[in-house]
Coordinates of C-alpha atoms in Angstrom, one line a residue:
Chain W
M1 CA 103.2 237.5 110.7
S2 CA 102.1 234.1 109.6
N3 CA 101.5 233.1 106.1
K4 CA 98.5 231.2 104.9
L5 CA 100.4 230.1 101.8
G6 CA 102.8 228.4 104.1
Q7 CA 100.2 225.6 104.4
L8 CA 100.4 224.9 100.7
T9 CA 102.9 222.8 98.9
A10 CA 104.8 224.1 95.9
T11 CA 102.8 222.1 93.4
E12 CA 99.5 223.4 95.1
I13 CA 100.7 227.0 94.7
A14 CA 101.7 226.3 91.1
A15 CA 98.1 225.0 90.4
A16 CA 96.5 228.0 92.1
L17 CA 98.6 230.3 90.0
Q18 CA 97.5 228.5 86.8
R19 CA 93.9 228.8 87.9
R20 CA 94.5 232.6 88.5
E21 CA 93.4 232.3 92.1
M22 CA 96.3 234.4 93.0
S23 CA 99.1 236.3 91.3
A24 CA 102.8 235.5 91.3
R25 CA 103.4 238.8 93.1
E26 CA 100.8 238.0 95.8
V27 CA 102.5 234.7 96.4
A28 CA 106.0 236.2 96.5
Q29 CA 104.8 239.1 98.7
A30 CA 103.1 236.6 101.1
F31 CA 106.3 234.8 101.7
L32 CA 108.4 238.0 101.9
D33 CA 106.0 239.4 104.5
V34 CA 106.7 236.5 107.0
T35 CA 109.2 237.6 109.6
D36 CA 112.2 235.4 109.6
T37 CA 112.5 234.5 113.3
Y38 CA 114.6 231.4 112.5
G39 CA 117.7 233.0 111.0
A40 CA 116.9 231.1 107.8
F41 CA 117.9 233.9 105.4
L42 CA 121.2 235.7 105.1
H43 CA 120.0 238.0 102.3
V44 CA 116.7 239.1 100.9
D45 CA 116.1 241.6 98.0
A46 CA 112.3 242.0 98.0
E47 CA 112.3 244.4 95.0
R48 CA 114.2 242.0 92.9
T49 CA 112.0 239.0 93.9
L50 CA 108.8 241.0 93.1
A51 CA 110.2 242.0 89.7
E52 CA 110.9 238.3 89.0
A53 CA 107.4 237.5 90.2
D54 CA 105.9 240.1 87.8
A55 CA 107.9 238.6 84.9
A56 CA 106.5 235.1 85.8
Q57 CA 103.0 236.6 85.9
A58 CA 103.5 237.9 82.4
R59 CA 104.4 234.4 81.3
L60 CA 101.3 233.0 83.1
D61 CA 99.1 235.6 81.5
A62 CA 100.6 234.6 78.1
G63 CA 99.3 231.2 78.7
E64 CA 102.5 229.4 79.6
T65 CA 102.0 226.3 81.7
S66 CA 105.5 225.2 82.9
P67 CA 105.1 223.2 86.1
L68 CA 106.4 225.6 88.8
L69 CA 106.0 228.9 86.9
G70 CA 105.6 231.7 89.5
V71 CA 106.5 229.6 92.5
P72 CA 109.2 231.3 94.6
V73 CA 112.3 229.4 95.7
A74 CA 114.9 230.0 98.5
I75 CA 118.6 229.3 97.6
K76 CA 121.4 228.2 99.8
D77 CA 124.0 230.9 100.0
N78 CA 126.8 228.8 98.5
I79 CA 125.1 228.9 95.1
S80 CA 126.2 231.9 92.9
T81 CA 123.5 234.4 92.1
Q82 CA 124.4 237.3 89.8
G83 CA 123.8 240.6 91.5
R84 CA 122.8 239.0 94.8
P85 CA 125.5 238.5 97.5
T86 CA 126.9 234.9 97.9
T87 CA 128.8 234.6 101.2
C88 CA 128.9 230.8 102.0
A89 CA 128.2 232.2 105.5
S90 CA 131.9 233.1 105.6
R91 CA 133.6 236.4 106.5
I92 CA 136.0 235.7 103.7
L93 CA 133.2 236.3 101.2
E94 CA 131.7 239.3 103.0
G95 CA 130.4 241.7 100.3
Y96 CA 131.0 239.4 97.4
I97 CA 128.5 239.7 94.6
P98 CA 128.9 237.1 91.9
P99 CA 129.1 238.5 88.3
Y100 CA 127.4 235.3 87.0
D101 CA 124.6 232.9 87.9
A102 CA 125.1 229.2 88.7
T103 CA 123.6 227.0 86.1
V104 CA 120.8 226.0 88.5
I105 CA 119.9 229.7 89.0
S106 CA 119.7 230.2 85.2
Q107 CA 117.5 227.1 85.1
L108 CA 115.2 228.5 87.8
H109 CA 115.0 231.8 86.0
G110 CA 114.1 229.8 82.8
A111 CA 111.3 228.0 84.7
G112 CA 110.0 231.3 86.0
M113 CA 110.7 230.7 89.7
P114 CA 111.4 234.0 91.6
L115 CA 114.3 233.8 94.0
L116 CA 113.2 234.6 97.6
G117 CA 116.6 235.0 99.0
K118 CA 119.8 233.4 100.1
T119 CA 119.7 231.0 103.0
N120 CA 121.9 230.3 106.0
L121 CA 124.4 227.5 106.2
D122 CA 127.4 226.2 108.0
E123 CA 130.4 228.2 106.7
F124 CA 131.3 226.7 103.2
A125 CA 128.7 223.9 104.0
M126 CA 131.0 222.4 106.6
G127 CA 128.9 221.2 109.4
T128 CA 125.8 219.3 110.5
S129 CA 124.0 222.0 112.6
T130 CA 124.3 225.4 110.8
E131 CA 126.0 226.5 114.0
N132 CA 129.2 227.2 112.0
S133 CA 127.6 230.2 110.2
A134 CA 129.6 233.4 110.6
Y135 CA 126.5 235.5 110.4
A136 CA 123.4 234.2 112.2
V137 CA 122.1 231.4 114.4
C138 CA 119.7 229.3 112.6
K139 CA 116.8 227.7 114.5
N140 CA 114.5 224.7 113.9
P141 CA 110.9 225.8 113.4
W142 CA 109.8 222.8 115.3
D143 CA 111.6 224.0 118.4
P144 CA 113.7 227.2 118.1
T145 CA 116.0 226.1 120.9
R146 CA 117.1 223.3 118.6
S147 CA 119.3 223.1 115.4
P148 CA 117.6 222.6 112.0
G149 CA 120.6 220.4 111.1
G150 CA 123.1 221.3 108.5
S151 CA 124.8 222.3 106.5
S152 CA 121.7 223.5 104.5
G153 CA 119.9 224.4 107.7
G154 CA 118.6 227.7 106.4
S155 CA 117.0 226.1 103.3
A156 CA 115.3 223.5 105.5
A157 CA 114.2 226.1 108.2
A158 CA 112.8 228.4 105.4
V159 CA 110.5 225.6 104.0
S160 CA 109.6 224.1 107.4
G161 CA 108.9 227.6 108.9
G162 CA 106.6 228.7 106.0
L163 CA 109.1 231.2 104.7
A164 CA 109.5 229.5 101.3
P165 CA 107.5 226.8 99.6
I166 CA 110.6 225.1 98.2
S167 CA 114.3 225.6 98.3
L168 CA 117.7 224.4 97.1
G169 CA 120.6 223.1 99.2
S170 CA 123.8 221.3 98.6
D171 CA 124.8 217.9 99.9
T172 CA 128.4 216.7 100.3
G173 CA 127.9 214.2 103.1
G174 CA 124.2 214.6 104.0
S175 CA 123.8 218.4 104.0
I176 CA 120.4 218.2 102.3
R177 CA 119.0 215.0 103.7
Q178 CA 119.9 215.4 107.4
P179 CA 118.3 218.9 107.8
A180 CA 115.3 217.6 105.8
A181 CA 115.0 214.8 108.4
L182 CA 115.4 217.2 111.4
C183 CA 112.8 219.7 110.0
G184 CA 110.2 217.2 108.7
L185 CA 110.8 217.7 105.0
V186 CA 111.6 215.7 101.9
G187 CA 115.2 216.4 100.9
F188 CA 116.7 214.9 97.7
K189 CA 120.2 214.5 96.5
P190 CA 120.1 213.4 92.9
T191 CA 122.7 211.2 91.3
Y192 CA 126.1 212.9 91.1
G193 CA 126.3 214.7 87.7
R194 CA 122.5 215.1 87.1
V195 CA 122.6 218.6 88.5
S196 CA 125.3 221.0 87.3
R197 CA 127.7 222.1 89.9
F198 CA 128.7 225.2 87.9
G199 CA 128.4 228.2 90.2
L200 CA 128.2 226.0 93.4
V201 CA 131.1 227.1 95.6
A202 CA 133.1 223.9 95.7
F203 CA 133.7 222.0 98.9
G204 CA 134.4 218.4 98.1
S205 CA 134.2 218.2 94.3
S206 CA 133.9 214.4 94.0
L207 CA 131.0 214.5 96.5
D208 CA 129.1 217.8 96.1
Q209 CA 125.6 217.8 94.6
I210 CA 122.9 220.4 94.5
G211 CA 119.3 219.2 95.4
P212 CA 115.9 220.4 96.6
F213 CA 113.9 220.6 99.8
G214 CA 110.2 220.3 99.6
Q215 CA 107.2 219.3 101.6
T216 CA 106.3 216.3 99.5
V217 CA 108.0 213.9 97.1
A218 CA 105.9 215.5 94.3
D219 CA 107.5 218.9 95.1
V220 CA 111.1 217.7 95.0
A221 CA 110.3 215.7 91.8
A222 CA 108.9 218.8 90.1
I223 CA 111.9 221.0 90.8
S224 CA 114.3 218.2 90.0
Q225 CA 112.8 218.2 86.5
V226 CA 114.0 221.8 86.2
I227 CA 117.5 221.4 87.6
C228 CA 118.5 217.9 86.3
Q229 CA 120.0 218.9 83.0
T230 CA 123.3 218.3 81.1
D231 CA 125.6 221.3 81.3
G232 CA 128.6 222.0 79.2
L233 CA 130.0 224.3 81.9
D234 CA 130.4 221.3 84.3
N235 CA 132.7 218.6 83.0
T236 CA 131.3 216.1 85.5
S237 CA 127.7 216.7 84.2
L238 CA 126.1 213.4 83.0
P239 CA 125.3 213.4 79.2
D240 CA 121.9 211.9 80.0
A241 CA 121.1 214.1 83.0
P242 CA 117.5 215.0 82.3
L243 CA 115.0 212.9 84.3
G244 CA 112.8 210.5 82.4
A245 CA 109.1 209.9 82.8
M246 CA 107.8 209.3 86.3
D247 CA 104.5 208.1 87.6
L248 CA 104.3 209.3 91.2
A249 CA 100.5 209.2 91.4
N250 CA 100.3 205.5 90.9
A251 CA 103.5 204.5 92.6
S252 CA 103.2 201.6 95.1
V253 CA 105.5 199.8 97.5
K254 CA 103.8 196.4 96.8
G255 CA 106.4 193.9 95.8
K256 CA 109.3 196.3 96.3
R257 CA 112.4 195.1 98.0
F258 CA 114.3 197.1 100.6
A259 CA 117.7 196.3 102.2
L260 CA 118.4 197.6 105.7
P261 CA 122.1 197.6 106.5
R262 CA 122.8 196.5 110.1
E263 CA 125.6 199.1 110.2
L264 CA 123.1 201.9 109.7
M265 CA 120.7 200.6 112.5
S266 CA 123.5 200.2 115.0
D267 CA 123.4 201.1 118.7
A268 CA 124.3 204.7 117.6
V269 CA 120.7 205.1 116.5
E270 CA 118.7 206.5 119.4
A271 CA 115.8 204.5 120.7
N272 CA 113.0 206.9 119.7
V273 CA 114.4 207.1 116.1
R274 CA 114.8 203.4 115.9
A275 CA 111.2 202.8 117.1
S276 CA 109.9 205.2 114.4
I277 CA 111.9 203.5 111.6
E278 CA 110.8 200.1 112.8
Q279 CA 107.2 201.2 112.8
A280 CA 107.6 202.5 109.2
I281 CA 109.1 199.2 108.2
R282 CA 106.1 197.3 109.6
T283 CA 103.8 199.6 107.6
L284 CA 105.7 199.0 104.4
E285 CA 105.7 195.3 105.0
A286 CA 102.0 195.3 105.6
A287 CA 101.6 197.1 102.3
G288 CA 103.4 194.3 100.5
A289 CA 107.1 195.4 100.6
T290 CA 109.9 193.2 101.9
V291 CA 112.7 194.6 104.1
D292 CA 115.8 192.4 104.6
H293 CA 118.6 193.0 107.0
V294 CA 121.9 193.0 105.2
D295 CA 125.6 193.4 106.2
L296 CA 127.7 196.1 104.5
P297 CA 130.7 196.0 106.8
S298 CA 132.7 198.9 105.2
L299 CA 129.8 201.3 105.9
S300 CA 131.1 201.4 109.5
L301 CA 134.2 203.1 108.0
G302 CA 132.1 205.8 106.2
V303 CA 132.7 208.7 108.7
S304 CA 136.5 208.2 108.8
T305 CA 136.7 207.8 105.0
Y306 CA 134.6 210.9 104.5
Y307 CA 136.6 213.0 107.0
V308 CA 139.8 212.3 105.0
I309 CA 138.4 212.7 101.5
A310 CA 136.1 215.7 102.0
P311 CA 138.7 217.8 103.9
A312 CA 141.5 216.8 101.4
E313 CA 139.3 218.1 98.5
A314 CA 138.3 221.2 100.5
S315 CA 141.9 222.1 101.3
S316 CA 142.5 222.2 97.6
N317 CA 139.2 224.0 96.7
L318 CA 139.6 226.6 99.4
G319 CA 143.1 227.5 98.2
R320 CA 141.4 230.0 95.8
F321 CA 140.5 232.3 98.7
D322 CA 143.5 234.5 98.6
G323 CA 142.1 238.0 99.2
V324 CA 143.2 239.2 95.7
R325 CA 140.3 238.7 93.3
Y326 CA 137.3 238.8 95.6
G327 CA 136.2 238.8 99.2
A328 CA 137.9 240.2 102.2
R329 CA 141.6 241.0 102.6
E330 CA 143.8 241.5 105.6
E331 CA 146.6 243.9 104.8
A332 CA 150.2 242.8 105.6
P333 CA 153.6 243.9 104.4
G334 CA 154.1 241.0 101.9
H335 CA 151.9 239.0 99.6
V336 CA 152.3 235.7 101.5
E337 CA 151.8 237.4 104.8
S338 CA 148.7 239.1 103.5
L339 CA 147.4 235.8 102.2
M340 CA 148.0 234.0 105.4
A341 CA 146.5 236.8 107.5
T342 CA 143.4 236.9 105.3
R343 CA 142.8 233.2 105.5
G344 CA 143.7 232.9 109.2
K345 CA 141.4 235.8 110.3
K346 CA 138.5 235.4 107.8
F347 CA 137.9 231.6 107.8
G348 CA 136.0 230.3 110.8
H349 CA 137.3 227.6 113.2
E350 CA 135.7 224.5 111.5
V351 CA 136.8 225.6 108.1
K352 CA 140.4 226.0 109.2
L353 CA 140.2 222.6 111.0
R354 CA 139.1 220.9 107.8
I355 CA 141.7 222.7 105.7
M356 CA 144.4 221.5 108.2
V357 CA 143.1 217.9 108.2
G358 CA 143.1 217.9 104.4
T359 CA 146.5 219.5 104.1
Y360 CA 147.9 216.9 106.5
A361 CA 146.3 214.0 104.7
L362 CA 147.7 215.1 101.4
S363 CA 151.2 216.1 102.7
A364 CA 154.4 214.2 101.9
G365 CA 154.7 211.0 104.0
Y366 CA 151.0 210.8 104.9
Y367 CA 149.3 210.7 101.5
D368 CA 149.4 206.9 101.2
A369 CA 148.3 206.2 104.7
Y370 CA 145.3 208.6 104.6
Y371 CA 144.1 209.9 101.3
L372 CA 145.0 206.9 99.1
R373 CA 143.8 204.4 101.7
A374 CA 140.5 206.4 102.1
Q375 CA 140.0 206.2 98.3
Q376 CA 140.6 202.5 98.4
I377 CA 138.0 202.0 101.2
R378 CA 135.7 204.2 99.2
G379 CA 136.1 201.7 96.4
L380 CA 135.3 198.8 98.8
M381 CA 132.2 200.6 100.1
V382 CA 130.8 201.2 96.6
A383 CA 131.5 197.6 95.6
E384 CA 129.6 196.3 98.6
I385 CA 126.6 198.6 97.8
D386 CA 126.6 197.9 94.1
A387 CA 126.4 194.2 94.8
L388 CA 122.9 194.8 96.2
W389 CA 121.2 196.5 93.3
G390 CA 120.4 193.3 91.4
E391 CA 118.3 192.1 94.4
Y392 CA 116.9 195.3 95.9
D393 CA 115.1 198.4 94.8
A394 CA 116.5 200.6 97.5
I395 CA 118.6 200.7 100.7
L396 CA 116.6 201.9 103.6
S397 CA 117.8 203.4 106.9
P398 CA 117.3 206.2 109.3
T399 CA 118.6 209.5 107.9
S400 CA 119.9 210.8 111.2
P401 CA 120.5 208.7 114.4
C402 CA 118.8 211.4 116.4
V403 CA 116.0 214.0 116.2
A404 CA 116.8 217.7 116.2
F405 CA 119.3 218.4 119.0
P406 CA 119.7 221.5 121.2
L407 CA 121.7 224.4 119.8
G408 CA 125.1 224.3 121.4
G409 CA 124.5 220.7 122.5
F410 CA 127.7 219.4 120.8
S411 CA 130.0 222.3 121.4
H412 CA 132.0 220.2 123.9
D413 CA 132.3 217.3 121.5
P414 CA 132.6 218.2 117.8
M415 CA 133.7 214.6 116.9
A416 CA 130.3 213.3 118.1
L417 CA 128.5 215.7 115.7
K418 CA 130.7 214.4 112.8
Q419 CA 129.9 210.8 113.7
M420 CA 126.2 211.4 113.1
D421 CA 126.7 211.5 109.3
F422 CA 127.1 207.8 109.0
C423 CA 123.7 207.1 107.3
T424 CA 124.0 209.8 104.7
I425 CA 127.7 209.6 103.7
P426 CA 127.6 206.4 101.6
A427 CA 125.3 208.1 99.0
N428 CA 128.0 210.7 98.3
M429 CA 130.8 208.1 98.2
G430 CA 129.1 206.3 95.2
G431 CA 127.2 209.3 93.7
Y432 CA 124.0 207.5 94.5
P433 CA 120.6 209.3 94.4
A434 CA 119.2 209.4 97.9
L435 CA 116.4 211.2 99.8
S436 CA 115.0 211.6 103.3
L437 CA 111.3 211.8 103.9
P438 CA 109.3 212.2 107.1
C439 CA 108.2 209.0 108.8
G440 CA 106.6 210.4 111.9
L441 CA 107.4 212.2 115.1
A442 CA 109.5 211.1 118.1
D443 CA 109.0 213.1 121.3
G444 CA 107.3 215.8 119.1
L445 CA 110.1 216.1 116.6
P446 CA 110.4 214.8 113.1
V447 CA 112.2 211.6 112.1
G448 CA 113.6 211.0 108.6
L449 CA 113.5 207.8 106.7
H450 CA 116.4 207.5 104.2
L451 CA 116.2 205.8 100.8
M452 CA 119.1 205.3 98.5
G453 CA 119.0 203.9 94.9
P454 CA 121.5 202.9 92.2
V455 CA 123.3 205.5 90.1
R456 CA 120.9 207.0 87.5
G457 CA 118.0 205.4 89.3
D458 CA 116.5 208.8 90.4
E459 CA 113.2 208.3 88.7
R460 CA 112.5 204.9 90.2
L461 CA 113.7 206.2 93.6
L462 CA 111.3 209.2 93.5
E463 CA 108.5 206.8 92.5
L464 CA 109.3 204.5 95.3
A465 CA 109.5 207.4 97.8
A466 CA 106.1 208.6 96.6
G467 CA 104.8 205.1 97.4
V468 CA 106.4 205.1 100.8
E469 CA 105.1 208.6 101.5
R470 CA 101.6 207.5 100.7
E471 CA 101.8 204.4 103.0
L472 CA 103.3 206.3 105.9
G473 CA 100.8 209.1 105.4
C474 CA 102.7 211.8 107.3
A475 CA 103.8 214.3 104.6
P476 CA 103.5 217.2 104.5
L477 CA 104.5 217.4 108.1
R478 CA 104.3 220.9 109.5
P479 CA 105.3 222.3 112.9
G480 CA 102.3 223.2 115.0
L481 CA 100.0 221.0 113.0
A482 CA 101.2 217.6 114.1
Chain Z
M1 CA 152.0 209.0 118.4
P2 CA 150.3 212.4 119.1
I3 CA 150.9 215.2 116.6
T4 CA 153.4 217.8 117.9
L5 CA 152.8 221.5 118.0
D6 CA 155.6 222.0 115.5
E7 CA 153.9 219.6 113.1
V8 CA 150.7 221.6 113.5
R9 CA 152.6 224.8 112.8
H10 CA 154.1 223.2 109.7
V11 CA 150.7 222.1 108.4
A12 CA 149.3 225.6 109.0
R13 CA 152.2 227.0 107.0
L14 CA 151.5 224.6 104.1
A15 CA 147.8 225.5 104.3
R16 CA 148.7 229.3 104.3
L17 CA 146.8 229.9 107.5
E18 CA 148.1 232.4 110.1
L19 CA 147.1 231.0 113.4
T20 CA 147.5 232.3 117.0
E21 CA 149.3 230.2 119.6
D22 CA 145.9 229.4 121.2
E23 CA 144.6 228.3 117.9
L24 CA 147.6 226.1 117.2
R25 CA 147.1 224.3 120.6
A26 CA 143.3 223.9 119.9
F27 CA 144.0 222.4 116.5
Q28 CA 146.6 220.1 118.0
T29 CA 143.9 218.6 120.2
E30 CA 141.3 218.4 117.5
L31 CA 143.7 217.0 114.8
D32 CA 144.8 214.4 117.3
A33 CA 141.2 213.4 117.9
L34 CA 140.4 213.2 114.2
L35 CA 143.6 211.3 113.4
G36 CA 142.8 208.9 116.3
H37 CA 139.4 208.3 114.7
F38 CA 141.1 207.5 111.4
Q39 CA 142.9 204.5 113.0
D40 CA 140.0 202.3 111.9
L41 CA 141.1 202.9 108.3
Q42 CA 144.5 201.5 109.0
A43 CA 143.1 198.1 110.1
V44 CA 141.5 197.4 106.7
D45 CA 143.2 195.1 104.2
V46 CA 143.3 197.2 101.0
T47 CA 145.8 195.0 99.1
G48 CA 145.0 195.2 95.4
V49 CA 142.0 197.5 95.9
A50 CA 141.8 200.2 93.2
P51 CA 141.4 203.7 94.7
K52 CA 138.1 205.3 93.8
P53 CA 138.8 209.0 93.4
H54 CA 135.3 210.1 92.3
A55 CA 131.6 209.4 92.8
V56 CA 131.1 208.2 89.2
A57 CA 133.4 207.1 86.5
L58 CA 134.9 210.1 84.8
Q59 CA 135.5 210.5 81.1
N60 CA 137.2 213.1 79.0
V61 CA 134.9 215.8 77.9
L62 CA 135.4 217.6 74.7
A63 CA 134.0 221.0 73.9
E64 CA 133.6 222.8 70.5
D65 CA 136.5 225.3 70.1
V66 CA 134.2 228.3 69.8
A67 CA 134.4 231.7 71.6
R68 CA 131.7 232.3 74.3
F69 CA 130.9 235.1 76.6
G70 CA 133.2 235.5 79.6
L71 CA 133.5 238.3 82.1
T72 CA 134.3 241.8 81.1
R73 CA 137.4 243.4 82.8
D74 CA 135.2 245.6 84.9
Q75 CA 133.1 242.6 86.1
A76 CA 136.2 240.6 86.9
L77 CA 137.6 243.5 89.0
A78 CA 134.4 244.5 90.6
N79 CA 134.9 242.3 93.7
A80 CA 138.6 242.8 94.1
P81 CA 139.6 244.3 97.5
K82 CA 142.0 246.6 95.7
S83 CA 142.4 247.3 92.0
R84 CA 143.9 250.2 90.0
A85 CA 144.2 250.9 86.3
G86 CA 142.4 247.7 85.3
L87 CA 144.7 245.5 87.4
F88 CA 144.4 243.5 90.7
L89 CA 146.5 245.3 93.3
V90 CA 148.6 243.0 95.7
P91 CA 151.4 243.7 98.1
S92 CA 154.9 243.8 96.5
I93 CA 156.5 240.4 96.0
R94 CA 160.0 241.7 95.3
E95 CA 162.5 243.9 97.2
D96 CA 162.8 247.4 95.7

């Protein structure tokens, strides 16, 4: 069953709720009624969603006007939800029901946004295609034979496929922005520390950040106002996390300066994506923006640096899965044997690979050559990028070097899939705010334009993106309507 | 120098992962590919470059020393694969 509300943005639904054109229950029910043919959701609890919608309606009826009150939201299944399963798409967390809410979930409850369900992902957010999910294949609504990208593929497919008006994902090396690009959405990774990580199952703690998927910049800006808050439960939370004033309606690209790193428009970018980005650049230039080619040589080392640092942090973070306090357990005669059997049998292949890489990079004799060196190169990379902010408003590039690829298309070459993260990784290295927004179609599939701004520059980046969105004129971009 | 099967077995032990012989061989190939890819890091001159361990500069965070709500014992045990008498149950770690 299709859903007429799927044609509305989150802010449009919020406005319709405020005008009493529909009730929060009707909105939630309309999204719950859509059959999930994309494998977007891992868990739905309709009764609970409707109860939350009724509570939101009571607040609407009491005259409350908070911006997204009553708008339902889908949540990546690595964000802890009290009373709702949280599996990280892993067998090791099968049946786990968190006894507490992540801070972002408490914030969404506070904003009166009913939770539609928990969305599919690459196991523990490790992947670029959502094919590493232990539970379900996730499909791209633009073409169900193709991947929605990853790791937040379910949150992207849910919004793109009209199963949710808005959603949350997490981004460690591009896991919000790349699926947003491949599904024709806006995906935003705020500055590291602006959104609390409390209750987000940790992957790479120095890189992880929660952020939203929406159909427009206005949608992601609206929900970012809800989730960007200082949190005493996260020691890396920024003291000045709340977003300041933004004027999206009057934002313009006129006089704005963009830097385009040659390393991110390399030969690895496929011709159809390159053509789409070049067209977008001409449009921005015609509107009074300047786009300069720049050299940031260390960005060519981004993938290698990331695949040392992220697995090193993951190997430590995933040490907590021991089959004692929660999750699945394989029985064996001794404690260590049980621990090893549990982890060996319940983690999937990619997760075990990354734990192995990280353990190796941190082990005696290799620490200096890999982990320490990667941290130094991370320092070089961030210094090169920071040197640009005096001169440029944003760094512009493709989000992904290719459009949505066929499911299984990289099963013979997992390294090729990892190498596709090179445009999105730099933002995580320096904690920069970054987003992907649709810039058109190539061979009928969405292309994402990537914008990155300086640390704490979230408000200006969102305004700039709103200006770019208006000039490009292609959001919201919906499958079947293009 | 390619990583040996014994090295892979050692890393798996450090990582507390029980792997089959087939998995060990698969990870040998994949680790080799990844470590080969990392060679580009070795070519960079990092003399005198300070390591950057985090996305943003970290600072010490102090919290008021006040009690706040935690989990109840029942909540803490609710997800345990095995528990008894208010305790997590694990295989014995000593010889009887």
